[in-house]
One Martini backbone bead per residue (centre of mass of N, CA, C, O) as a GRO file, in nm:
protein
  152
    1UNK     BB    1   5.665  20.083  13.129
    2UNK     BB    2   5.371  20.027  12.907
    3UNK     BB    3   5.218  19.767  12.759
    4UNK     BB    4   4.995  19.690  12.503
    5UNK     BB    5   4.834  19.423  12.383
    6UNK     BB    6   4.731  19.338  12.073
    7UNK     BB    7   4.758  19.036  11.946
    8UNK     BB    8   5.043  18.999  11.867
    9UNK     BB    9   5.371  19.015  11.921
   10UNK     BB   10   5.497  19.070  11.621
   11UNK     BB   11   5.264  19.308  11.561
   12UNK     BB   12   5.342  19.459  11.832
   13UNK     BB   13   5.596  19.557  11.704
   14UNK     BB   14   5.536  19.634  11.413
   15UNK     BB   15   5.235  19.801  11.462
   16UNK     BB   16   5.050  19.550  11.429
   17UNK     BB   17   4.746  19.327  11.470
   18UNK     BB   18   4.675  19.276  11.209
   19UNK     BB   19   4.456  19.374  10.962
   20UNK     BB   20   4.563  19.708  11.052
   21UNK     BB   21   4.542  19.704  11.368
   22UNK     BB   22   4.644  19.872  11.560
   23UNK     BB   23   4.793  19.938  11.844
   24UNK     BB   24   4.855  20.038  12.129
   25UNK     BB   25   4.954  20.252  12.364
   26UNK     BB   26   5.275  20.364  12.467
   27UNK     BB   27   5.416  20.400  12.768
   28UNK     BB   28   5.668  20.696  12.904
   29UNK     BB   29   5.896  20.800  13.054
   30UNK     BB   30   6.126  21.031  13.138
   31UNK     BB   31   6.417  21.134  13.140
   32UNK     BB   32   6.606  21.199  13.382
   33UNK     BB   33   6.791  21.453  13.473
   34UNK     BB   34   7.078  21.567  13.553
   35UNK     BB   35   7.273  21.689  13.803
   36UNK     BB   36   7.363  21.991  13.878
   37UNK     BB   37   7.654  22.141  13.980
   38UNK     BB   38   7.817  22.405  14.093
   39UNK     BB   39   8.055  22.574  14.096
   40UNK     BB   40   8.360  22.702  14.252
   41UNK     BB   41   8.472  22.960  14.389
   42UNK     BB   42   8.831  23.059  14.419
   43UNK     BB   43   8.767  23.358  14.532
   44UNK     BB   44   8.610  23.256  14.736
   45UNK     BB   45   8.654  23.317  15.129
   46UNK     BB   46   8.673  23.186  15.424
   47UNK     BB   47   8.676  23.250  15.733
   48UNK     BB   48   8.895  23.183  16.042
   49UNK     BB   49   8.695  23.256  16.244
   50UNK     BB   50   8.642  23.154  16.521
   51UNK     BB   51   8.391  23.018  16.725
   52UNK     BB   52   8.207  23.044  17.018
   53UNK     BB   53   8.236  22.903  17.270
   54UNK     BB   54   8.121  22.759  17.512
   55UNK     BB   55   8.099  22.811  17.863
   56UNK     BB   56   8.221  22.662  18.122
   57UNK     BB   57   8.134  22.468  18.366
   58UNK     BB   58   8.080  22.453  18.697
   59UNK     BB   59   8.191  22.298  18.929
   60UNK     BB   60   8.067  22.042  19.109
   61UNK     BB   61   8.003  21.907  19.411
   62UNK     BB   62   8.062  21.666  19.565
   63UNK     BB   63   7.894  21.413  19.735
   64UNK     BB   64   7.877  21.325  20.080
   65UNK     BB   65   8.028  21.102  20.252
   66UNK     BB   66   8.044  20.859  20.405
   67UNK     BB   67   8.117  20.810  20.749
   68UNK     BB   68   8.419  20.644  20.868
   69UNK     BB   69   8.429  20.865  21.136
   70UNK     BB   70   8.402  20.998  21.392
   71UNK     BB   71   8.408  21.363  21.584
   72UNK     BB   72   8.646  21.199  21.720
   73UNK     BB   73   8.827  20.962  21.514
   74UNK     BB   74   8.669  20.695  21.496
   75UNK     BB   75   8.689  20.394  21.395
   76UNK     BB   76   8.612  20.068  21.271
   77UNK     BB   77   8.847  19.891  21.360
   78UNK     BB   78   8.841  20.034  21.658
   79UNK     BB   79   8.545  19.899  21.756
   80UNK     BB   80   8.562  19.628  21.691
   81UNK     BB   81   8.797  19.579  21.890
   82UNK     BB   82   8.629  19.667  22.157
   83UNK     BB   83   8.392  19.452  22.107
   84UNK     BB   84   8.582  19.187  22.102
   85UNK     BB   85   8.681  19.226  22.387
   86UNK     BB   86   8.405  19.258  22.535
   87UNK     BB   87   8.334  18.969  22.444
   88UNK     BB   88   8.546  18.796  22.574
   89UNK     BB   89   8.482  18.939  22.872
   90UNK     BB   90   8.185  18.771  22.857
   91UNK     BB   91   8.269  18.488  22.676
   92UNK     BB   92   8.512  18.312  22.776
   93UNK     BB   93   8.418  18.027  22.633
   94UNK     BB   94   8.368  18.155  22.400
   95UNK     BB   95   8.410  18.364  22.081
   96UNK     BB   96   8.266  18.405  21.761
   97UNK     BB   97   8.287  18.647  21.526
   98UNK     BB   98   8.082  18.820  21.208
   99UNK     BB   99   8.187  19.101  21.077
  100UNK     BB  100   8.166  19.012  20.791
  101UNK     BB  101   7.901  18.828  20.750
  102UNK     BB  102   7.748  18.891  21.037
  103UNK     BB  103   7.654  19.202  20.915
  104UNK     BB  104   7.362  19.396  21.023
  105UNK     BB  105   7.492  19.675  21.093
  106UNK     BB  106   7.619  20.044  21.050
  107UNK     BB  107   7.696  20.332  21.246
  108UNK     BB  108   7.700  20.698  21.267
  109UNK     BB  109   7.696  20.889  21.529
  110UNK     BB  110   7.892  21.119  21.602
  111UNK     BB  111   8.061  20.974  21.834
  112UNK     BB  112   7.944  20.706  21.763
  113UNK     BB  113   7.975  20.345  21.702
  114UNK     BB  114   7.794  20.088  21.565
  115UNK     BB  115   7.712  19.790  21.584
  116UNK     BB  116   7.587  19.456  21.416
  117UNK     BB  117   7.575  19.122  21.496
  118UNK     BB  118   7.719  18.838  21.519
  119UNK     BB  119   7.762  18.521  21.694
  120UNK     BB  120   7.946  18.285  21.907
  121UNK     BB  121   7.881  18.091  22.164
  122UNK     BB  122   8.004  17.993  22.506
  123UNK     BB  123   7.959  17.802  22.781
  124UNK     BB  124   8.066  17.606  23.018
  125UNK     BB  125   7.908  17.346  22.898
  126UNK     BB  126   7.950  17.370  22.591
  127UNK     BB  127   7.756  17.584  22.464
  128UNK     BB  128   7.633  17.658  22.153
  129UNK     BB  129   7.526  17.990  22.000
  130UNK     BB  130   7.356  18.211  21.863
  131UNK     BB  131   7.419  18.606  21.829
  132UNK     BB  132   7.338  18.900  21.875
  133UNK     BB  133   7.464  19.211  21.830
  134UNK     BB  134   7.528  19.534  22.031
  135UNK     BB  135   7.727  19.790  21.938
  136UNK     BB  136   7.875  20.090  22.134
  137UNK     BB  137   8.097  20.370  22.043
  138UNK     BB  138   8.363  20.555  22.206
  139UNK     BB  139   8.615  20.814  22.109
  140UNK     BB  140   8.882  20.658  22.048
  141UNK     BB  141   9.173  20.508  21.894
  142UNK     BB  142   9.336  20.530  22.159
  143UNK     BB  143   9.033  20.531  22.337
  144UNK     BB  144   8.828  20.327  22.323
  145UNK     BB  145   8.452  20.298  22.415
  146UNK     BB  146   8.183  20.133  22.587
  147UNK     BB  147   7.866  20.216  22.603
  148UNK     BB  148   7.724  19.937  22.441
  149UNK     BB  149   7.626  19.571  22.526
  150UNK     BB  150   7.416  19.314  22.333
  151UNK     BB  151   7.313  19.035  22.392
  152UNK     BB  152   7.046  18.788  22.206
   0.00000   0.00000   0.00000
């Protein structure tokens, strides 16, 4: 709502700006509606008929895993351990391989199972150095063979 007064406050309540000068015009908005629902009718009913559900989606086949070991059936843990071997093998003198946190690639191809890690050897006068290793095995568990194996 908008009020315009001229004159007094007063004479603008009562209609009058003083010496019969009618005030300005008053506007107001209209009083909205209020909104009516519809009753429900008793009478209808809603049928109980399910929806049909959409299809079921088919499985999808999950992605295949990196191979833990090879076409042969060696593991990792006896690859390790044929290498482990290699190394005493190699270096009499002192051994300590790191094959866990000194790991720097594993793969398999095929029937062969590669590792490369780090180690320290020791040689007879008592120097030690740290070195890569290269070992490729094959075989069995059973019985892996050492097929390459390079310190550097």
């Amino acid at each position: 709502m908008v009020v315009f007064v001229i004159g007094s406050i007063t004479n603008a309540l009562n209609g009058t700006a003083g010496a019969g000068t009618p005030t300005a015009a008053v506007a107001t908005s209209p009083t909205p509606s209020p909104t009516v629902v519809p009753a429900q009718s008793p009478t209808i009913t809603e049928s109980a008929t399910p929806l049909p559900s959409a299809p079921e989606p088919a499985p999808t086949a999950a992605p295949p895993a990196d191979p833990t070991q090879t076409t042969t059936g060696l593991t990792g843990t006896f690859a390790q351990s044929a290498c482990d071997q290699e190394g005493q093998r190699l270096f009499e003198f002192g051994w300590n391989p790191a094959f866990i946190f000194g790991l720097l690639g594993e793969s398999i191809d095929g029937a062969n199972y590669f590792m490369k890690f780090t180690a320290e050897v020791t040689n007879e006068s008592n120097a030690e150095r740290e070195v890569t290793v290269e070992c490729t095995v094959t075989g069995t568990n059973d019985a892996p063979v050492i097929v390459s194996f390079f310190a550097y």
